[in-house]
mmCIF file of the C-alpha atoms, coordinates in Angstrom:
data_MODEL
# 
_entry.id   MODEL 
# 
loop_
_atom_site.group_PDB 
_atom_site.id 
_atom_site.type_symbol 
_atom_site.label_atom_id 
_atom_site.label_alt_id 
_atom_site.label_comp_id 
_atom_site.label_asym_id 
_atom_site.label_entity_id 
_atom_site.label_seq_id 
_atom_site.pdbx_PDB_ins_code 
_atom_site.Cartn_x 
_atom_site.Cartn_y 
_atom_site.Cartn_z 
_atom_site.occupancy 
_atom_site.B_iso_or_equiv 
_atom_site.pdbx_formal_charge 
_atom_site.auth_seq_id 
_atom_site.auth_comp_id 
_atom_site.auth_asym_id 
_atom_site.auth_atom_id 
_atom_site.pdbx_PDB_model_num 
ATOM 1  C CA . GLU A 1 1  ? -7.434  5.898   -7.089  1.00 0.00 ? 1  GLU A CA 1 
ATOM 2  C CA . LEU A 1 2  ? -4.262  5.551   -5.004  1.00 0.00 ? 2  LEU A CA 1 
ATOM 3  C CA . ARG A 1 3  ? -1.148  3.805   -6.239  1.00 0.00 ? 3  ARG A CA 1 
ATOM 4  C CA . PHE A 1 4  ? 0.215   1.057   -3.970  1.00 0.00 ? 4  PHE A CA 1 
ATOM 5  C CA . MET A 1 5  ? 2.844   -1.678  -3.797  1.00 0.00 ? 5  MET A CA 1 
ATOM 6  C CA . CYS A 1 6  ? 2.474   -4.735  -1.590  1.00 0.00 ? 6  CYS A CA 1 
ATOM 7  C CA . THR A 1 7  ? 4.058   -8.089  -0.815  1.00 0.00 ? 7  THR A CA 1 
ATOM 8  C CA . PHE A 1 8  ? 1.848   -11.134 -0.350  1.00 0.00 ? 8  PHE A CA 1 
ATOM 9  C CA . LEU A 1 9  ? 2.102   -14.873 0.258   1.00 0.00 ? 9  LEU A CA 1 
ATOM 10 C CA . PHE A 1 10 ? 1.237   -16.772 -2.911  1.00 0.00 ? 10 PHE A CA 1 
ATOM 11 C CA . LYS A 1 11 ? 2.451   -20.041 -1.354  1.00 0.00 ? 11 LYS A CA 1 
ATOM 12 C CA . PRO A 1 12 ? 2.832   -20.762 2.388   1.00 0.00 ? 12 PRO A CA 1 
ATOM 13 C CA . TRP A 1 13 ? 6.588   -20.344 2.149   1.00 0.00 ? 13 TRP A CA 1 
ATOM 14 C CA . TRP A 1 14 ? 7.026   -17.725 -0.649  1.00 0.00 ? 14 TRP A CA 1 
ATOM 15 C CA . MET A 1 15 ? 6.170   -14.029 -1.107  1.00 0.00 ? 15 MET A CA 1 
ATOM 16 C CA . THR A 1 16 ? 6.030   -11.854 -4.197  1.00 0.00 ? 16 THR A CA 1 
ATOM 17 C CA . GLN A 1 17 ? 5.080   -8.236  -4.905  1.00 0.00 ? 17 GLN A CA 1 
ATOM 18 C CA . ARG A 1 18 ? 2.194   -6.575  -6.729  1.00 0.00 ? 18 ARG A CA 1 
ATOM 19 C CA . MET A 1 19 ? 1.428   -2.976  -7.729  1.00 0.00 ? 19 MET A CA 1 
ATOM 20 C CA . GLY A 1 20 ? -1.935  -1.436  -8.432  1.00 0.00 ? 20 GLY A CA 1 
ATOM 21 C CA . SER A 1 21 ? -4.218  1.545   -8.105  1.00 0.00 ? 21 SER A CA 1 
ATOM 22 C CA . TYR A 1 22 ? -7.442  0.102   -6.664  1.00 0.00 ? 22 TYR A CA 1 
ATOM 23 C CA . GLY A 1 23 ? -8.331  -1.646  -3.443  1.00 0.00 ? 23 GLY A CA 1 
ATOM 24 C CA . LYS A 1 24 ? -9.705  -4.634  -5.290  1.00 0.00 ? 24 LYS A CA 1 
ATOM 25 C CA . ASP A 1 25 ? -6.168  -5.281  -6.582  1.00 0.00 ? 25 ASP A CA 1 
ATOM 26 C CA . VAL A 1 26 ? -4.779  -5.900  -3.055  1.00 0.00 ? 26 VAL A CA 1 
ATOM 27 C CA . PRO A 1 27 ? -4.398  -9.724  -2.844  1.00 0.00 ? 27 PRO A CA 1 
ATOM 28 C CA . PHE A 1 28 ? -5.350  -11.972 0.047   1.00 0.00 ? 28 PHE A CA 1 
ATOM 29 C CA . GLU A 1 29 ? -2.515  -12.752 2.424   1.00 0.00 ? 29 GLU A CA 1 
ATOM 30 C CA . THR A 1 30 ? -0.904  -9.347  2.044   1.00 0.00 ? 30 THR A CA 1 
ATOM 31 C CA . GLN A 1 31 ? 2.046   -8.979  4.411   1.00 0.00 ? 31 GLN A CA 1 
ATOM 32 C CA . PHE A 1 32 ? 3.147   -5.415  3.635   1.00 0.00 ? 32 PHE A CA 1 
ATOM 33 C CA . LEU A 1 33 ? 1.343   -2.511  1.947   1.00 0.00 ? 33 LEU A CA 1 
ATOM 34 C CA . ILE A 1 34 ? 2.668   0.945   0.998   1.00 0.00 ? 34 ILE A CA 1 
ATOM 35 C CA . VAL A 1 35 ? 0.319   3.532   -0.442  1.00 0.00 ? 35 VAL A CA 1 
ATOM 36 C CA . GLU A 1 36 ? 1.169   6.794   -2.170  1.00 0.00 ? 36 GLU A CA 1 
ATOM 37 C CA . ALA A 1 37 ? -1.276  9.134   -0.419  1.00 0.00 ? 37 ALA A CA 1 
ATOM 38 C CA . ALA A 1 38 ? -2.468  12.583  -1.463  1.00 0.00 ? 38 ALA A CA 1 
ATOM 39 C CA . ASP A 1 39 ? -0.727  15.401  0.387   1.00 0.00 ? 39 ASP A CA 1 
ATOM 40 C CA . GLY A 1 40 ? -2.936  18.425  0.674   1.00 0.00 ? 40 GLY A CA 1 
ATOM 41 C CA . SER A 1 41 ? -0.399  20.489  2.682   1.00 0.00 ? 41 SER A CA 1 
ATOM 42 C CA . ASN A 1 42 ? 0.956   22.242  -0.435  1.00 0.00 ? 42 ASN A CA 1 
ATOM 43 C CA . GLY A 1 43 ? -2.371  23.431  -1.814  1.00 0.00 ? 43 GLY A CA 1 
ATOM 44 C CA . GLY A 1 44 ? -2.849  20.840  -4.522  1.00 0.00 ? 44 GLY A CA 1 
ATOM 45 C CA . GLY A 1 45 ? 0.270   18.717  -4.635  1.00 0.00 ? 45 GLY A CA 1 
ATOM 46 C CA . GLU A 1 46 ? 2.012   20.611  -7.477  1.00 0.00 ? 46 GLU A CA 1 
ATOM 47 C CA . THR A 1 47 ? 4.323   23.669  -7.739  1.00 0.00 ? 47 THR A CA 1 
ATOM 48 C CA . GLU A 1 48 ? 3.772   26.408  -10.237 1.00 0.00 ? 48 GLU A CA 1 
ATOM 49 C CA . SER A 1 49 ? 6.050   24.512  -12.675 1.00 0.00 ? 49 SER A CA 1 
ATOM 50 C CA . GLY A 1 50 ? 3.703   21.510  -12.456 1.00 0.00 ? 50 GLY A CA 1 
ATOM 51 C CA . ALA A 1 51 ? 6.222   19.169  -10.780 1.00 0.00 ? 51 ALA A CA 1 
ATOM 52 C CA . ASP A 1 52 ? 5.348   17.255  -7.642  1.00 0.00 ? 52 ASP A CA 1 
ATOM 53 C CA . GLN A 1 53 ? 6.542   19.120  -4.606  1.00 0.00 ? 53 GLN A CA 1 
ATOM 54 C CA . CYS A 1 54 ? 6.099   16.414  -1.989  1.00 0.00 ? 54 CYS A CA 1 
ATOM 55 C CA . ARG A 1 55 ? 4.936   12.790  -1.954  1.00 0.00 ? 55 ARG A CA 1 
ATOM 56 C CA . VAL A 1 56 ? 3.609   11.168  1.185   1.00 0.00 ? 56 VAL A CA 1 
ATOM 57 C CA . TYR A 1 57 ? 3.624   7.380   1.715   1.00 0.00 ? 57 TYR A CA 1 
ATOM 58 C CA . VAL A 1 58 ? 1.601   5.395   4.199   1.00 0.00 ? 58 VAL A CA 1 
ATOM 59 C CA . VAL A 1 59 ? 2.718   1.910   5.323   1.00 0.00 ? 59 VAL A CA 1 
ATOM 60 C CA . PHE A 1 60 ? 0.298   -0.776  6.627   1.00 0.00 ? 60 PHE A CA 1 
ATOM 61 C CA . LEU A 1 61 ? 1.678   -3.725  8.460   1.00 0.00 ? 61 LEU A CA 1 
ATOM 62 C CA . PRO A 1 62 ? -0.357  -6.630  9.855   1.00 0.00 ? 62 PRO A CA 1 
ATOM 63 C CA . LEU A 1 63 ? 0.093   -7.694  13.459  1.00 0.00 ? 63 LEU A CA 1 
ATOM 64 C CA . LEU A 1 64 ? 1.833   -10.870 14.493  1.00 0.00 ? 64 LEU A CA 1 
ATOM 65 C CA . GLU A 1 65 ? 3.033   -12.346 17.748  1.00 0.00 ? 65 GLU A CA 1 
ATOM 66 C CA . GLY A 1 66 ? 3.769   -15.940 18.609  1.00 0.00 ? 66 GLY A CA 1 
ATOM 67 C CA . SER A 1 67 ? 1.153   -18.122 16.946  1.00 0.00 ? 67 SER A CA 1 
ATOM 68 C CA . PHE A 1 68 ? -1.175  -15.156 16.254  1.00 0.00 ? 68 PHE A CA 1 
ATOM 69 C CA . ARG A 1 69 ? -1.042  -13.877 12.715  1.00 0.00 ? 69 ARG A CA 1 
ATOM 70 C CA . ALA A 1 70 ? -3.006  -11.260 10.766  1.00 0.00 ? 70 ALA A CA 1 
ATOM 71 C CA . VAL A 1 71 ? -2.965  -10.265 7.060   1.00 0.00 ? 71 VAL A CA 1 
ATOM 72 C CA . LEU A 1 72 ? -4.272  -7.289  5.116   1.00 0.00 ? 72 LEU A CA 1 
ATOM 73 C CA . HIS A 1 73 ? -7.091  -7.812  2.665   1.00 0.00 ? 73 HIS A CA 1 
ATOM 74 C CA . TRP A 1 74 ? -9.362  -5.439  0.842   1.00 0.00 ? 74 TRP A CA 1 
ATOM 75 C CA . LYS A 1 75 ? -12.932 -6.605  0.521   1.00 0.00 ? 75 LYS A CA 1 
ATOM 76 C CA . VAL A 1 76 ? -15.146 -4.838  -1.953  1.00 0.00 ? 76 VAL A CA 1 
# 
């Protein structure tokens, strides 16, 4: 389970955002995806007080050039 936020085309000319925790929640025609990843560099992700020490985010962008276009889509 990884939290994410994405933007996707729900009409050919209009985008909106969606948030979720599972790959199956990533919609077709996703144009931008940012995932909150687990950071193991601090030995578990929490300090002694229990607060998050560091958050790592990964961004996925599809390729496009000229008439070539790609989108992100999770297939289960």
